[in-house]
Amino acid sequence: MKSTIGLMAAFLLFYIYVYVNAQAAGNNEAPEAAKCADRKKAVLLLRALNPSAGDHFYTTNATEMDIATRTLGYVAEGNAGFIFKDHIERSVPLYRLHNLTTIDHFYTASAKERDSVGGYVYEGIAGYVYPEQLCGSVALLRGWSAQGTDHFYTTSDVEMENAILHVGYVSEGTTGYVLPG
Ligand SMILES: *[C@@H]1O[C@H](CO)[C@@H](O)[C@H](O)[C@H]1NC(C)=O
Ligand SMILES: *[C@@H]1O[C@H](CO)[C@@H](O)[C@H](O)[C@H]1NC(C)=O
């Protein structure tokens, strides 16, 4: 009898221990999760290619994309994932530049690179991306074709690998982190 009560007390203490720890873990996770923006705030980064100019173009503005595909020789190529239209916690601007001579749209999250690249006109902020792999984001990879004077962005390792192996692009690393499309 005595040992049964002892055993029950031991179990009770064990459950209290597990419960308190679960609460503590929950409390630790809550502020971390709260920093991730609502996915509903993210918008598609639309993607198109102008085959004759050899230019990949990206915008969150559906009207602008519509004009590009209807009148400027661009062909819609889906999207490059979701980014944020407005600044959200822990995000950084994705700057958009344009070389009107070589017809190349160029995107970078580095203000230093934006300011130091020659021959490009700064066209403003395309949207906001994460500077590191946060909140379920994936790398937006950047490739460059000197021959085609084209900056190319994709979240697909396979597609970038193919562009490098077969289309003459070189890897230029990761531009930022976006939510998968
Ligand atoms: C979207 O693009 C259209 C066409 O270029 C432009 O008139 C409009 O102001 C843009 N909207 C935003 C929110 O930038
Ligand atoms: C961009 O255009 C300039 C002329 O404005 C040209 O000299 C330069 O080579 C171009 N840059 C790239 C990277 O192609």
Coordinates of C-alpha atoms and ligand atoms in Angstrom, one line a residue:
M1 CA 0.0 0.0 0.0
K2 CA 2.7 2.4 1.1
S3 CA 4.8 1.6 -2.0
T4 CA 1.7 2.1 -4.3
I5 CA 1.1 5.6 -2.9
G6 CA 4.8 6.3 -3.4
L7 CA 4.6 5.1 -7.0
M8 CA 1.5 7.2 -7.7
A9 CA 3.2 10.2 -6.2
A10 CA 6.3 9.6 -8.4
F11 CA 4.1 9.4 -11.5
L12 CA 2.2 12.5 -10.5
L13 CA 5.5 14.4 -10.1
F14 CA 6.7 13.1 -13.4
Y15 CA 3.5 14.3 -15.2
I16 CA 3.8 17.7 -13.5
Y17 CA 7.4 17.8 -14.7
V18 CA 6.5 17.0 -18.3
Y19 CA 3.6 19.4 -18.3
V20 CA 5.7 22.3 -16.9
N21 CA 8.4 21.7 -19.5
A22 CA 5.9 21.5 -22.4
Q23 CA 4.5 24.9 -21.3
A24 CA 8.0 26.4 -21.1
A25 CA 8.9 25.1 -24.6
G26 CA 5.6 26.4 -25.9
N27 CA 6.3 29.8 -24.4
N28 CA 9.8 29.9 -26.0
E29 CA 8.4 29.1 -29.5
A30 CA 5.6 31.6 -29.4
P31 CA 7.6 34.8 -29.8
E32 CA 9.8 33.2 -32.5
A33 CA 6.8 32.2 -34.6
A34 CA 5.1 35.6 -34.0
K35 CA 8.0 37.3 -35.9
C36 CA 7.2 35.5 -39.1
A37 CA 4.9 37.5 -41.3
D38 CA 1.5 36.2 -42.2
R39 CA 1.9 34.3 -45.5
K40 CA -1.2 36.1 -46.8
K41 CA 0.9 39.3 -46.9
A42 CA 3.2 37.7 -49.5
V43 CA 2.7 38.3 -53.2
L44 CA 4.0 36.5 -56.3
L45 CA 7.2 37.7 -57.9
L46 CA 6.1 37.2 -61.5
R47 CA 8.7 36.1 -64.0
A48 CA 9.0 36.6 -67.7
L49 CA 11.6 36.2 -70.4
N50 CA 12.3 38.3 -73.5
P51 CA 13.9 35.8 -75.8
S52 CA 15.2 38.2 -78.4
A53 CA 16.7 40.6 -75.8
G54 CA 17.8 37.8 -73.6
D55 CA 16.3 39.4 -70.5
H56 CA 14.6 37.9 -67.5
F57 CA 12.2 40.3 -65.9
Y58 CA 10.6 40.1 -62.4
T59 CA 7.8 42.2 -60.9
T60 CA 5.0 41.8 -58.3
N61 CA 2.9 44.3 -60.4
A62 CA 0.5 42.3 -62.5
T63 CA -0.4 45.3 -64.6
E64 CA 3.3 45.9 -65.4
M65 CA 3.8 42.3 -66.3
D66 CA 0.7 42.4 -68.5
I67 CA 2.1 45.3 -70.4
A68 CA 5.5 43.6 -70.7
T69 CA 4.0 40.4 -72.1
R70 CA 1.5 42.1 -74.4
T71 CA 3.6 44.9 -75.9
L72 CA 7.3 44.5 -75.0
G73 CA 8.1 41.0 -76.3
Y74 CA 8.2 39.2 -72.9
V75 CA 6.8 35.7 -72.4
A76 CA 5.4 34.9 -69.0
E77 CA 7.3 32.2 -67.1
G78 CA 5.3 31.8 -64.0
N79 CA 6.9 33.1 -60.8
A80 CA 10.0 33.1 -58.7
G81 CA 8.2 32.6 -55.4
F82 CA 6.5 34.9 -53.0
I83 CA 8.0 38.1 -51.6
F84 CA 6.5 41.0 -49.6
K85 CA 5.2 44.2 -51.2
D86 CA 5.7 46.1 -48.0
H87 CA 8.4 45.9 -45.4
I88 CA 7.8 43.3 -42.8
E89 CA 9.8 42.4 -39.7
R90 CA 13.3 41.0 -40.6
S91 CA 12.9 41.6 -44.3
V92 CA 15.2 43.7 -46.5
P93 CA 14.5 45.6 -49.8
L94 CA 15.1 43.8 -53.1
Y95 CA 16.4 46.6 -55.4
R96 CA 15.6 46.6 -59.1
L97 CA 17.9 48.0 -61.7
H98 CA 17.8 48.1 -65.5
N99 CA 20.5 48.4 -68.1
L100 CA 18.7 50.0 -71.0
T101 CA 21.6 49.5 -73.4
T102 CA 22.0 45.7 -72.9
I103 CA 18.4 45.3 -71.8
D104 CA 19.1 43.5 -68.5
H105 CA 16.9 43.7 -65.4
F106 CA 19.1 43.2 -62.3
Y107 CA 17.9 42.6 -58.8
T108 CA 20.0 42.8 -55.6
A109 CA 19.4 43.0 -51.9
S110 CA 22.7 44.7 -51.4
A111 CA 22.6 48.5 -51.3
K112 CA 26.4 48.5 -51.8
E113 CA 26.1 46.5 -55.0
R114 CA 23.1 48.7 -56.1
D115 CA 25.3 51.8 -55.7
S116 CA 28.4 50.4 -57.3
V117 CA 27.2 48.6 -60.4
G118 CA 27.9 50.6 -63.5
G119 CA 25.6 51.2 -66.4
Y120 CA 22.3 50.4 -64.6
V121 CA 19.4 52.8 -63.8
Y122 CA 17.9 52.3 -60.3
E123 CA 14.2 51.6 -60.7
G124 CA 13.2 51.2 -57.1
I125 CA 12.3 48.5 -54.7
A126 CA 10.8 45.3 -56.3
G127 CA 9.7 44.0 -52.9
Y128 CA 11.1 42.7 -49.7
V129 CA 12.9 39.4 -49.1
Y130 CA 14.5 37.7 -46.1
P131 CA 18.3 38.2 -45.8
E132 CA 18.6 34.7 -44.4
Q133 CA 16.6 31.4 -44.4
L134 CA 13.8 32.5 -42.1
C135 CA 10.1 31.5 -41.8
G136 CA 10.1 28.6 -44.3
S137 CA 11.8 30.6 -47.0
V138 CA 14.1 29.2 -49.8
A139 CA 17.1 30.7 -51.6
L140 CA 16.5 32.9 -54.6
L141 CA 19.5 31.9 -56.7
R142 CA 21.2 34.3 -59.1
G143 CA 22.9 33.5 -62.3
W144 CA 24.6 35.7 -64.9
S145 CA 25.2 35.2 -68.6
A146 CA 27.9 37.5 -69.9
Q147 CA 27.1 36.5 -73.5
G148 CA 23.3 37.1 -73.1
T149 CA 23.9 40.0 -70.6
D150 CA 21.2 38.5 -68.5
H151 CA 20.7 38.2 -64.8
F152 CA 18.5 35.2 -64.0
Y153 CA 16.8 34.3 -60.8
T154 CA 15.2 31.0 -59.7
T155 CA 14.4 29.1 -56.5
S156 CA 15.0 25.8 -58.4
D157 CA 18.4 24.2 -57.9
V158 CA 17.7 22.0 -60.9
E159 CA 16.8 24.9 -63.2
M160 CA 19.9 26.9 -62.1
E161 CA 22.1 23.8 -62.5
N162 CA 20.7 23.4 -66.1
A163 CA 21.3 27.1 -66.9
I164 CA 24.9 26.8 -65.7
L165 CA 25.6 23.5 -67.5
H166 CA 23.8 24.1 -70.8
V167 CA 22.9 27.8 -71.2
G168 CA 26.2 29.5 -70.3
Y169 CA 25.2 31.1 -67.0
V170 CA 27.6 31.3 -64.0
S171 CA 26.4 31.1 -60.5
E172 CA 26.3 34.4 -58.6
G173 CA 25.1 33.0 -55.3
T174 CA 21.9 33.8 -53.4
T175 CA 20.1 37.1 -53.7
G176 CA 17.8 36.6 -50.7
Y177 CA 15.2 34.2 -49.4
V178 CA 11.7 34.0 -50.6
L179 CA 8.6 31.9 -49.8
P180 CA 8.2 29.0 -52.2
G181 CA 5.8 29.6 -55.1
Ligands
LIG1 C1 1.9 48.9 -61.7 O1 2.3 49.1 -63.0 C2 1.5 50.0 -63.7 C3 2.0 50.0 -65.1 O2 3.4 50.3 -65.2 C4 1.6 51.4 -63.0 O3 0.8 52.3 -63.7 C5 1.2 51.3 -61.6 O4 1.4 52.5 -60.9 C6 1.9 50.2 -60.9 N1 1.4 50.0 -59.6 C7 2.2 50.0 -58.5 C8 1.5 49.8 -57.2 O5 3.4 50.3 -58.5
LIG2 C1 25.2 48.6 -69.2 O1 25.1 49.7 -70.1 C2 26.3 50.4 -70.3 C3 25.9 51.7 -71.1 O2 25.0 52.4 -70.4 C4 27.3 49.6 -70.9 O3 28.5 50.3 -71.1 C5 27.6 48.4 -69.9 O4 28.5 47.5 -70.5 C6 26.3 47.7 -69.5 N1 26.6 46.8 -68.4 C7 26.6 45.5 -68.5 C8 26.9 44.8 -67.2 O5 26.3 44.9 -69.5

